[in-house]
PDB file of N, CA and C in Angstrom:
ATOM      1  N   UNK A   1     -12.171   3.916 -10.722  1.00  0.00           N
ATOM      2  CA  UNK A   1     -12.466   2.965  -9.659  1.00  0.00           C
ATOM      3  C   UNK A   1     -12.887   3.748  -8.424  1.00  0.00           C
ATOM      4  N   UNK A   2     -13.985   3.362  -7.756  1.00  0.00           N
ATOM      5  CA  UNK A   2     -14.439   4.087  -6.577  1.00  0.00           C
ATOM      6  C   UNK A   2     -13.475   3.927  -5.418  1.00  0.00           C
ATOM      7  N   UNK A   3     -13.344   4.991  -4.663  1.00  0.00           N
ATOM      8  CA  UNK A   3     -12.436   4.994  -3.531  1.00  0.00           C
ATOM      9  C   UNK A   3     -13.216   4.795  -2.234  1.00  0.00           C
ATOM     10  N   UNK A   4     -14.089   3.831  -2.198  1.00  0.00           N
ATOM     11  CA  UNK A   4     -14.973   3.661  -1.057  1.00  0.00           C
ATOM     12  C   UNK A   4     -14.338   2.894   0.090  1.00  0.00           C
ATOM     13  N   UNK A   5     -13.232   2.227  -0.132  1.00  0.00           N
ATOM     14  CA  UNK A   5     -12.637   1.409   0.922  1.00  0.00           C
ATOM     15  C   UNK A   5     -11.206   1.864   1.205  1.00  0.00           C
ATOM     16  N   UNK A   6     -11.081   3.017   1.816  1.00  0.00           N
ATOM     17  CA  UNK A   6      -9.771   3.526   2.193  1.00  0.00           C
ATOM     18  C   UNK A   6      -9.221   2.719   3.349  1.00  0.00           C
ATOM     19  N   UNK A   7      -7.932   2.684   3.456  1.00  0.00           N
ATOM     20  CA  UNK A   7      -7.268   1.934   4.497  1.00  0.00           C
ATOM     21  C   UNK A   7      -6.704   2.885   5.536  1.00  0.00           C
ATOM     22  N   UNK A   8      -6.976   2.614   6.805  1.00  0.00           N
ATOM     23  CA  UNK A   8      -6.442   3.412   7.897  1.00  0.00           C
ATOM     24  C   UNK A   8      -5.094   2.841   8.313  1.00  0.00           C
ATOM     25  N   UNK A   9      -4.147   3.690   8.696  1.00  0.00           N
ATOM     26  CA  UNK A   9      -2.818   3.200   9.062  1.00  0.00           C
ATOM     27  C   UNK A   9      -2.825   2.443  10.382  1.00  0.00           C
ATOM     28  N   UNK A  10      -2.013   1.388  10.461  1.00  0.00           N
ATOM     29  CA  UNK A  10      -1.758   0.714  11.729  1.00  0.00           C
ATOM     30  C   UNK A  10      -0.755   1.529  12.530  1.00  0.00           C
ATOM     31  N   UNK A  11       0.192   2.093  11.827  1.00  0.00           N
ATOM     32  CA  UNK A  11       1.191   2.950  12.441  1.00  0.00           C
ATOM     33  C   UNK A  11       1.455   4.083  11.476  1.00  0.00           C
ATOM     34  N   UNK A  12       1.458   5.288  11.980  1.00  0.00           N
ATOM     35  CA  UNK A  12       1.682   6.447  11.132  1.00  0.00           C
ATOM     36  C   UNK A  12       2.548   7.431  11.896  1.00  0.00           C
ATOM     37  N   UNK A  13       3.801   7.549  11.497  1.00  0.00           N
ATOM     38  CA  UNK A  13       4.740   8.454  12.146  1.00  0.00           C
ATOM     39  C   UNK A  13       4.861   9.728  11.318  1.00  0.00           C
ATOM     40  N   UNK A  14       4.766  10.864  11.977  1.00  0.00           N
ATOM     41  CA  UNK A  14       4.923  12.165  11.326  1.00  0.00           C
ATOM     42  C   UNK A  14       3.854  12.435  10.278  1.00  0.00           C
ATOM     43  N   UNK A  15       2.676  11.904  10.470  1.00  0.00           N
ATOM     44  CA  UNK A  15       1.488  12.162   9.655  1.00  0.00           C
ATOM     45  C   UNK A  15       1.700  12.056   8.145  1.00  0.00           C
ATOM     46  N   UNK A  16       1.943  10.867   7.699  1.00  0.00           N
ATOM     47  CA  UNK A  16       2.009  10.586   6.267  1.00  0.00           C
ATOM     48  C   UNK A  16       0.579  10.540   5.742  1.00  0.00           C
ATOM     49  N   UNK A  17       0.261  11.438   4.824  1.00  0.00           N
ATOM     50  CA  UNK A  17      -1.098  11.530   4.293  1.00  0.00           C
ATOM     51  C   UNK A  17      -1.174  10.821   2.946  1.00  0.00           C
ATOM     52  N   UNK A  18      -1.893   9.688   2.939  1.00  0.00           N
ATOM     53  CA  UNK A  18      -2.026   8.951   1.687  1.00  0.00           C
ATOM     54  C   UNK A  18      -3.323   8.162   1.673  1.00  0.00           C
ATOM     55  N   UNK A  19      -3.680   7.725   0.479  1.00  0.00           N
ATOM     56  CA  UNK A  19      -4.818   6.835   0.269  1.00  0.00           C
ATOM     57  C   UNK A  19      -4.296   5.569  -0.384  1.00  0.00           C
ATOM     58  N   UNK A  20      -4.766   4.428   0.109  1.00  0.00           N
ATOM     59  CA  UNK A  20      -4.366   3.135  -0.418  1.00  0.00           C
ATOM     60  C   UNK A  20      -5.655   2.331  -0.597  1.00  0.00           C
ATOM     61  N   UNK A  21      -5.999   2.012  -1.824  1.00  0.00           N
ATOM     62  CA  UNK A  21      -7.289   1.374  -2.099  1.00  0.00           C
ATOM     63  C   UNK A  21      -7.202   0.515  -3.347  1.00  0.00           C
ATOM     64  N   UNK A  22      -8.138  -0.427  -3.570  1.00  0.00           N
ATOM     65  CA  UNK A  22      -9.225  -0.851  -2.691  1.00  0.00           C
ATOM     66  C   UNK A  22      -8.718  -1.830  -1.639  1.00  0.00           C
ATOM     67  N   UNK A  23      -9.442  -1.948  -0.576  1.00  0.00           N
ATOM     68  CA  UNK A  23      -9.130  -2.897   0.485  1.00  0.00           C
ATOM     69  C   UNK A  23     -10.445  -3.464   0.995  1.00  0.00           C
ATOM     70  N   UNK A  24     -10.703  -4.743   0.761  1.00  0.00           N
ATOM     71  CA  UNK A  24      -9.832  -5.761   0.192  1.00  0.00           C
ATOM     72  C   UNK A  24      -9.592  -5.573  -1.303  1.00  0.00           C
ATOM     73  N   UNK A  25      -8.539  -6.221  -1.770  1.00  0.00           N
ATOM     74  CA  UNK A  25      -8.112  -6.092  -3.160  1.00  0.00           C
ATOM     75  C   UNK A  25      -8.044  -7.475  -3.807  1.00  0.00           C
ATOM     76  N   UNK A  26      -8.160  -7.504  -5.131  1.00  0.00           N
ATOM     77  CA  UNK A  26      -7.945  -8.763  -5.849  1.00  0.00           C
ATOM     78  C   UNK A  26      -6.542  -8.822  -6.440  1.00  0.00           C
ATOM     79  N   UNK A  27      -5.731  -7.772  -6.193  1.00  0.00           N
ATOM     80  CA  UNK A  27      -4.353  -7.867  -6.656  1.00  0.00           C
ATOM     81  C   UNK A  27      -3.630  -6.562  -6.888  1.00  0.00           C
ATOM     82  N   UNK A  28      -4.318  -5.515  -7.328  1.00  0.00           N
ATOM     83  CA  UNK A  28      -3.665  -4.240  -7.611  1.00  0.00           C
ATOM     84  C   UNK A  28      -4.182  -3.175  -6.651  1.00  0.00           C
ATOM     85  N   UNK A  29      -3.254  -2.488  -6.005  1.00  0.00           N
ATOM     86  CA  UNK A  29      -3.588  -1.392  -5.091  1.00  0.00           C
ATOM     87  C   UNK A  29      -3.208  -0.074  -5.735  1.00  0.00           C
ATOM     88  N   UNK A  30      -3.966   0.944  -5.442  1.00  0.00           N
ATOM     89  CA  UNK A  30      -3.654   2.292  -5.892  1.00  0.00           C
ATOM     90  C   UNK A  30      -3.167   3.082  -4.691  1.00  0.00           C
ATOM     91  N   UNK A  31      -2.034   3.723  -4.847  1.00  0.00           N
ATOM     92  CA  UNK A  31      -1.417   4.498  -3.785  1.00  0.00           C
ATOM     93  C   UNK A  31      -1.388   5.959  -4.217  1.00  0.00           C
ATOM     94  N   UNK A  32      -2.005   6.827  -3.422  1.00  0.00           N
ATOM     95  CA  UNK A  32      -2.006   8.264  -3.684  1.00  0.00           C
ATOM     96  C   UNK A  32      -1.443   8.968  -2.467  1.00  0.00           C
ATOM     97  N   UNK A  33      -0.341   9.675  -2.643  1.00  0.00           N
ATOM     98  CA  UNK A  33       0.290  10.407  -1.546  1.00  0.00           C
ATOM     99  C   UNK A  33      -0.088  11.872  -1.684  1.00  0.00           C
ATOM    100  N   UNK A  34      -0.657  12.435  -0.620  1.00  0.00           N
ATOM    101  CA  UNK A  34      -1.218  13.783  -0.669  1.00  0.00           C
ATOM    102  C   UNK A  34      -0.181  14.882  -0.480  1.00  0.00           C
ATOM    103  N   UNK A  35       0.935  14.578   0.126  1.00  0.00           N
ATOM    104  CA  UNK A  35       1.905  15.620   0.451  1.00  0.00           C
ATOM    105  C   UNK A  35       3.067  15.637  -0.543  1.00  0.00           C
ATOM    106  N   UNK A  36       3.827  16.714  -0.509  1.00  0.00           N
ATOM    107  CA  UNK A  36       4.998  16.828  -1.376  1.00  0.00           C
ATOM    108  C   UNK A  36       6.127  15.937  -0.868  1.00  0.00           C
ATOM    109  N   UNK A  37       6.848  15.327  -1.792  1.00  0.00           N
ATOM    110  CA  UNK A  37       7.984  14.478  -1.445  1.00  0.00           C
ATOM    111  C   UNK A  37       8.881  14.337  -2.666  1.00  0.00           C
ATOM    112  N   UNK A  38      10.122  13.970  -2.424  1.00  0.00           N
ATOM    113  CA  UNK A  38      11.048  13.717  -3.537  1.00  0.00           C
ATOM    114  C   UNK A  38      10.957  12.270  -3.988  1.00  0.00           C
ATOM    115  N   UNK A  39      11.084  11.353  -3.021  1.00  0.00           N
ATOM    116  CA  UNK A  39      11.038   9.930  -3.316  1.00  0.00           C
ATOM    117  C   UNK A  39      10.260   9.221  -2.222  1.00  0.00           C
ATOM    118  N   UNK A  40       9.391   8.311  -2.614  1.00  0.00           N
ATOM    119  CA  UNK A  40       8.656   7.476  -1.661  1.00  0.00           C
ATOM    120  C   UNK A  40       9.047   6.024  -1.900  1.00  0.00           C
ATOM    121  N   UNK A  41       9.202   5.289  -0.813  1.00  0.00           N
ATOM    122  CA  UNK A  41       9.509   3.867  -0.881  1.00  0.00           C
ATOM    123  C   UNK A  41       8.332   3.097  -0.299  1.00  0.00           C
ATOM    124  N   UNK A  42       7.872   2.084  -1.008  1.00  0.00           N
ATOM    125  CA  UNK A  42       6.796   1.241  -0.497  1.00  0.00           C
ATOM    126  C   UNK A  42       7.274  -0.203  -0.480  1.00  0.00           C
ATOM    127  N   UNK A  43       6.855  -0.917   0.565  1.00  0.00           N
ATOM    128  CA  UNK A  43       7.208  -2.325   0.721  1.00  0.00           C
ATOM    129  C   UNK A  43       5.934  -3.137   0.940  1.00  0.00           C
ATOM    130  N   UNK A  44       5.883  -4.312   0.331  1.00  0.00           N
ATOM    131  CA  UNK A  44       4.827  -5.278   0.590  1.00  0.00           C
ATOM    132  C   UNK A  44       5.429  -6.331   1.512  1.00  0.00           C
ATOM    133  N   UNK A  45       4.807  -6.519   2.677  1.00  0.00           N
ATOM    134  CA  UNK A  45       5.353  -7.391   3.721  1.00  0.00           C
ATOM    135  C   UNK A  45       4.308  -8.451   4.069  1.00  0.00           C
ATOM    136  N   UNK A  46       4.741  -9.701   4.199  1.00  0.00           N
ATOM    137  CA  UNK A  46       3.797 -10.752   4.580  1.00  0.00           C
ATOM    138  C   UNK A  46       3.671 -10.809   6.102  1.00  0.00           C
ATOM    139  N   UNK A  47       2.833 -11.716   6.599  1.00  0.00           N
ATOM    140  CA  UNK A  47       2.586 -11.795   8.038  1.00  0.00           C
ATOM    141  C   UNK A  47       3.770 -12.357   8.819  1.00  0.00           C
ATOM    142  N   UNK A  48       4.766 -12.895   8.120  1.00  0.00           N
ATOM    143  CA  UNK A  48       5.993 -13.356   8.772  1.00  0.00           C
ATOM    144  C   UNK A  48       7.036 -12.239   8.876  1.00  0.00           C
ATOM    145  N   UNK A  49       6.710 -11.068   8.330  1.00  0.00           N
ATOM    146  CA  UNK A  49       7.637  -9.943   8.371  1.00  0.00           C
ATOM    147  C   UNK A  49       8.613  -9.915   7.210  1.00  0.00           C
ATOM    148  N   UNK A  50       8.426 -10.782   6.240  1.00  0.00           N
ATOM    149  CA  UNK A  50       9.316 -10.831   5.077  1.00  0.00           C
ATOM    150  C   UNK A  50       8.902  -9.774   4.061  1.00  0.00           C
ATOM    151  N   UNK A  51       9.870  -9.010   3.575  1.00  0.00           N
ATOM    152  CA  UNK A  51       9.603  -8.022   2.530  1.00  0.00           C
ATOM    153  C   UNK A  51       9.551  -8.763   1.199  1.00  0.00           C
ATOM    154  N   UNK A  52       8.383  -8.753   0.569  1.00  0.00           N
ATOM    155  CA  UNK A  52       8.171  -9.484  -0.678  1.00  0.00           C
ATOM    156  C   UNK A  52       8.475  -8.637  -1.904  1.00  0.00           C
ATOM    157  N   UNK A  53       8.297  -7.333  -1.778  1.00  0.00           N
ATOM    158  CA  UNK A  53       8.573  -6.420  -2.898  1.00  0.00           C
ATOM    159  C   UNK A  53       8.841  -5.041  -2.337  1.00  0.00           C
ATOM    160  N   UNK A  54       9.675  -4.303  -3.039  1.00  0.00           N
ATOM    161  CA  UNK A  54       9.981  -2.919  -2.652  1.00  0.00           C
ATOM    162  C   UNK A  54      10.047  -2.086  -3.923  1.00  0.00           C
ATOM    163  N   UNK A  55       9.402  -0.918  -3.889  1.00  0.00           N
ATOM    164  CA  UNK A  55       9.428  -0.019  -5.033  1.00  0.00           C
ATOM    165  C   UNK A  55       9.688   1.403  -4.564  1.00  0.00           C
ATOM    166  N   UNK A  56      10.256   2.194  -5.462  1.00  0.00           N
ATOM    167  CA  UNK A  56      10.462   3.618  -5.206  1.00  0.00           C
ATOM    168  C   UNK A  56       9.779   4.401  -6.309  1.00  0.00           C
ATOM    169  N   UNK A  57       9.235   5.561  -5.931  1.00  0.00           N
ATOM    170  CA  UNK A  57       8.558   6.399  -6.911  1.00  0.00           C
ATOM    171  C   UNK A  57       8.730   7.859  -6.534  1.00  0.00           C
ATOM    172  N   UNK A  58       8.603   8.709  -7.522  1.00  0.00           N
ATOM    173  CA  UNK A  58       8.562  10.145  -7.273  1.00  0.00           C
ATOM    174  C   UNK A  58       7.206  10.709  -7.711  1.00  0.00           C
ATOM    175  N   UNK A  59       6.288   9.810  -8.102  1.00  0.00           N
ATOM    176  CA  UNK A  59       4.940  10.205  -8.505  1.00  0.00           C
ATOM    177  C   UNK A  59       3.989  10.152  -7.313  1.00  0.00           C
ATOM    178  N   UNK A  60       3.034  11.050  -7.291  1.00  0.00           N
ATOM    179  CA  UNK A  60       2.028  11.042  -6.216  1.00  0.00           C
ATOM    180  C   UNK A  60       1.079   9.856  -6.333  1.00  0.00           C
ATOM    181  N   UNK A  61       0.880   9.363  -7.546  1.00  0.00           N
ATOM    182  CA  UNK A  61      -0.020   8.234  -7.793  1.00  0.00           C
ATOM    183  C   UNK A  61       0.777   7.066  -8.348  1.00  0.00           C
ATOM    184  N   UNK A  62       0.611   5.905  -7.740  1.00  0.00           N
ATOM    185  CA  UNK A  62       1.302   4.722  -8.245  1.00  0.00           C
ATOM    186  C   UNK A  62       0.458   3.487  -7.953  1.00  0.00           C
ATOM    187  N   UNK A  63       0.874   2.363  -8.525  1.00  0.00           N
ATOM    188  CA  UNK A  63       0.178   1.099  -8.338  1.00  0.00           C
ATOM    189  C   UNK A  63       1.119   0.103  -7.687  1.00  0.00           C
ATOM    190  N   UNK A  64       0.561  -0.720  -6.816  1.00  0.00           N
ATOM    191  CA  UNK A  64       1.307  -1.815  -6.199  1.00  0.00           C
ATOM    192  C   UNK A  64       0.597  -3.110  -6.556  1.00  0.00           C
ATOM    193  N   UNK A  65       1.362  -4.115  -6.935  1.00  0.00           N
ATOM    194  CA  UNK A  65       0.790  -5.412  -7.292  1.00  0.00           C
ATOM    195  C   UNK A  65       1.105  -6.392  -6.171  1.00  0.00           C
ATOM    196  N   UNK A  66       0.043  -6.939  -5.572  1.00  0.00           N
ATOM    197  CA  UNK A  66       0.189  -7.892  -4.481  1.00  0.00           C
ATOM    198  C   UNK A  66       0.570  -9.266  -5.019  1.00  0.00           C
ATOM    199  N   UNK A  67       1.153 -10.119  -4.164  1.00  0.00           N
ATOM    200  CA  UNK A  67       1.464 -11.492  -4.580  1.00  0.00           C
ATOM    201  C   UNK A  67       0.192 -12.240  -4.981  1.00  0.00           C
ATOM    202  N   UNK A  68       0.357 -13.360  -5.665  1.00  0.00           N
ATOM    203  CA  UNK A  68      -0.783 -14.135  -6.145  1.00  0.00           C
ATOM    204  C   UNK A  68      -1.605 -14.765  -5.023  1.00  0.00           C
ATOM    205  N   UNK A  69      -0.967 -15.085  -3.901  1.00  0.00           N
ATOM    206  CA  UNK A  69      -1.648 -15.782  -2.814  1.00  0.00           C
ATOM    207  C   UNK A  69      -2.585 -14.845  -2.059  1.00  0.00           C
ATOM    208  N   UNK A  70      -3.805 -15.321  -1.784  1.00  0.00           N
ATOM    209  CA  UNK A  70      -4.746 -14.569  -0.961  1.00  0.00           C
ATOM    210  C   UNK A  70      -4.228 -14.554   0.475  1.00  0.00           C
ATOM    211  N   UNK A  71      -4.537 -13.495   1.199  1.00  0.00           N
ATOM    212  CA  UNK A  71      -4.117 -13.412   2.593  1.00  0.00           C
ATOM    213  C   UNK A  71      -3.996 -11.976   3.057  1.00  0.00           C
ATOM    214  N   UNK A  72      -3.352 -11.804   4.193  1.00  0.00           N
ATOM    215  CA  UNK A  72      -3.149 -10.483   4.779  1.00  0.00           C
ATOM    216  C   UNK A  72      -1.717 -10.039   4.508  1.00  0.00           C
ATOM    217  N   UNK A  73      -1.575  -8.807   4.076  1.00  0.00           N
ATOM    218  CA  UNK A  73      -0.276  -8.214   3.810  1.00  0.00           C
ATOM    219  C   UNK A  73      -0.215  -6.846   4.479  1.00  0.00           C
ATOM    220  N   UNK A  74       0.985  -6.369   4.680  1.00  0.00           N
ATOM    221  CA  UNK A  74       1.189  -5.035   5.223  1.00  0.00           C
ATOM    222  C   UNK A  74       1.939  -4.216   4.185  1.00  0.00           C
ATOM    223  N   UNK A  75       1.527  -2.987   4.027  1.00  0.00           N
ATOM    224  CA  UNK A  75       2.179  -2.066   3.103  1.00  0.00           C
ATOM    225  C   UNK A  75       2.841  -0.998   3.961  1.00  0.00           C
ATOM    226  N   UNK A  76       4.147  -0.867   3.832  1.00  0.00           N
ATOM    227  CA  UNK A  76       4.895   0.165   4.548  1.00  0.00           C
ATOM    228  C   UNK A  76       5.310   1.213   3.530  1.00  0.00           C
ATOM    229  N   UNK A  77       4.939   2.457   3.782  1.00  0.00           N
ATOM    230  CA  UNK A  77       5.264   3.548   2.869  1.00  0.00           C
ATOM    231  C   UNK A  77       6.069   4.591   3.639  1.00  0.00           C
ATOM    232  N   UNK A  78       7.183   5.001   3.056  1.00  0.00           N
ATOM    233  CA  UNK A  78       8.026   6.033   3.660  1.00  0.00           C
ATOM    234  C   UNK A  78       8.277   7.123   2.629  1.00  0.00           C
ATOM    235  N   UNK A  79       8.013   8.367   3.035  1.00  0.00           N
ATOM    236  CA  UNK A  79       8.247   9.519   2.161  1.00  0.00           C
ATOM    237  C   UNK A  79       8.716  10.687   3.018  1.00  0.00           C
ATOM    238  N   UNK A  80       9.915  11.172   2.738  1.00  0.00           N
ATOM    239  CA  UNK A  80      10.453  12.337   3.453  1.00  0.00           C
ATOM    240  C   UNK A  80      10.378  12.173   4.973  1.00  0.00           C
ATOM    241  N   UNK A  81      10.897  11.080   5.479  1.00  0.00           N
ATOM    242  CA  UNK A  81      10.938  10.774   6.922  1.00  0.00           C
ATOM    243  C   UNK A  81       9.570  10.503   7.541  1.00  0.00           C
ATOM    244  N   UNK A  82       8.537  10.440   6.766  1.00  0.00           N
ATOM    245  CA  UNK A  82       7.202  10.081   7.241  1.00  0.00           C
ATOM    246  C   UNK A  82       6.946   8.631   6.872  1.00  0.00           C
ATOM    247  N   UNK A  83       6.404   7.868   7.831  1.00  0.00           N
ATOM    248  CA  UNK A  83       6.203   6.429   7.627  1.00  0.00           C
ATOM    249  C   UNK A  83       4.777   6.056   7.992  1.00  0.00           C
ATOM    250  N   UNK A  84       4.155   5.224   7.169  1.00  0.00           N
ATOM    251  CA  UNK A  84       2.849   4.652   7.477  1.00  0.00           C
ATOM    252  C   UNK A  84       2.862   3.167   7.172  1.00  0.00           C
ATOM    253  N   UNK A  85       2.188   2.377   8.017  1.00  0.00           N
ATOM    254  CA  UNK A  85       2.058   0.937   7.800  1.00  0.00           C
ATOM    255  C   UNK A  85       0.569   0.629   7.730  1.00  0.00           C
ATOM    256  N   UNK A  86       0.164  -0.100   6.694  1.00  0.00           N
ATOM    257  CA  UNK A  86      -1.247  -0.340   6.403  1.00  0.00           C
ATOM    258  C   UNK A  86      -1.494  -1.831   6.237  1.00  0.00           C
ATOM    259  N   UNK A  87      -2.615  -2.309   6.736  1.00  0.00           N
ATOM    260  CA  UNK A  87      -3.012  -3.719   6.613  1.00  0.00           C
ATOM    261  C   UNK A  87      -3.930  -3.846   5.400  1.00  0.00           C
ATOM    262  N   UNK A  88      -3.596  -4.800   4.527  1.00  0.00           N
ATOM    263  CA  UNK A  88      -4.342  -5.026   3.292  1.00  0.00           C
ATOM    264  C   UNK A  88      -4.773  -6.489   3.239  1.00  0.00           C
ATOM    265  N   UNK A  89      -5.978  -6.721   2.759  1.00  0.00           N
ATOM    266  CA  UNK A  89      -6.464  -8.077   2.554  1.00  0.00           C
ATOM    267  C   UNK A  89      -6.474  -8.353   1.052  1.00  0.00           C
ATOM    268  N   UNK A  90      -5.803  -9.421   0.651  1.00  0.00           N
ATOM    269  CA  UNK A  90      -5.799  -9.866  -0.751  1.00  0.00           C
ATOM    270  C   UNK A  90      -6.821 -10.972  -0.856  1.00  0.00           C
ATOM    271  N   UNK A  91      -7.892 -10.717  -1.648  1.00  0.00           N
ATOM    272  CA  UNK A  91      -8.955 -11.710  -1.835  1.00  0.00           C
ATOM    273  C   UNK A  91      -8.564 -12.713  -2.916  1.00  0.00           C
ATOM    274  N   UNK A  92      -9.105 -13.892  -2.783  1.00  0.00           N
ATOM    275  CA  UNK A  92      -8.961 -14.915  -3.799  1.00  0.00           C
ATOM    276  C   UNK A  92      -9.876 -14.555  -4.954  1.00  0.00           C
ATOM    277  N   UNK A  93      -9.335 -14.542  -6.153  1.00  0.00           N
ATOM    278  CA  UNK A  93     -10.160 -14.223  -7.327  1.00  0.00           C
ATOM    279  C   UNK A  93     -10.762 -15.528  -7.835  1.00  0.00           C
ATOM    280  N   UNK A  94     -12.083 -15.558  -7.896  1.00  0.00           N
ATOM    281  CA  UNK A  94     -12.801 -16.770  -8.293  1.00  0.00           C
ATOM    282  C   UNK A  94     -13.374 -16.569  -9.686  1.00  0.00           C
ATOM    283  N   UNK A  95     -13.111 -17.514 -10.577  1.00  0.00           N
ATOM    284  CA  UNK A  95     -13.702 -17.465 -11.922  1.00  0.00           C
ATOM    285  C   UNK A  95     -15.124 -17.983 -11.840  1.00  0.00           C
ATOM    286  N   UNK A  96     -16.046 -17.275 -12.502  1.00  0.00           N
ATOM    287  CA  UNK A  96     -17.444 -17.703 -12.483  1.00  0.00           C
ATOM    288  C   UNK A  96     -17.825 -18.282 -13.837  1.00  0.00           C
ATOM    289  N   UNK A  97     -17.221 -19.407 -14.159  1.00  0.00           N
ATOM    290  CA  UNK A  97     -17.483 -20.077 -15.443  1.00  0.00           C
ATOM    291  C   UNK A  97     -18.474 -21.185 -15.256  1.00  0.00           C
TER     292      UNK A  97
END
């Protein structure tokens, strides 16, 4: 999958280096963390501030699955005291039948 639509952080403390794509997405995001870490925690947050999902990984590459509803979500990623918050747009998937 082409990495042409990288997401810039809304907030990035202590320079968390990662790629989160595609944005906009139809449901699955790819998360690539460039730096060394033991455990990373990612959260999917809606516009009301509610945490909809939380995952932990020790892999540099992982996938996040967005909720079914189209809209704006925030992805918060924390790894080794480094935190980044990213704005993601979930597109409505339209069947062309």
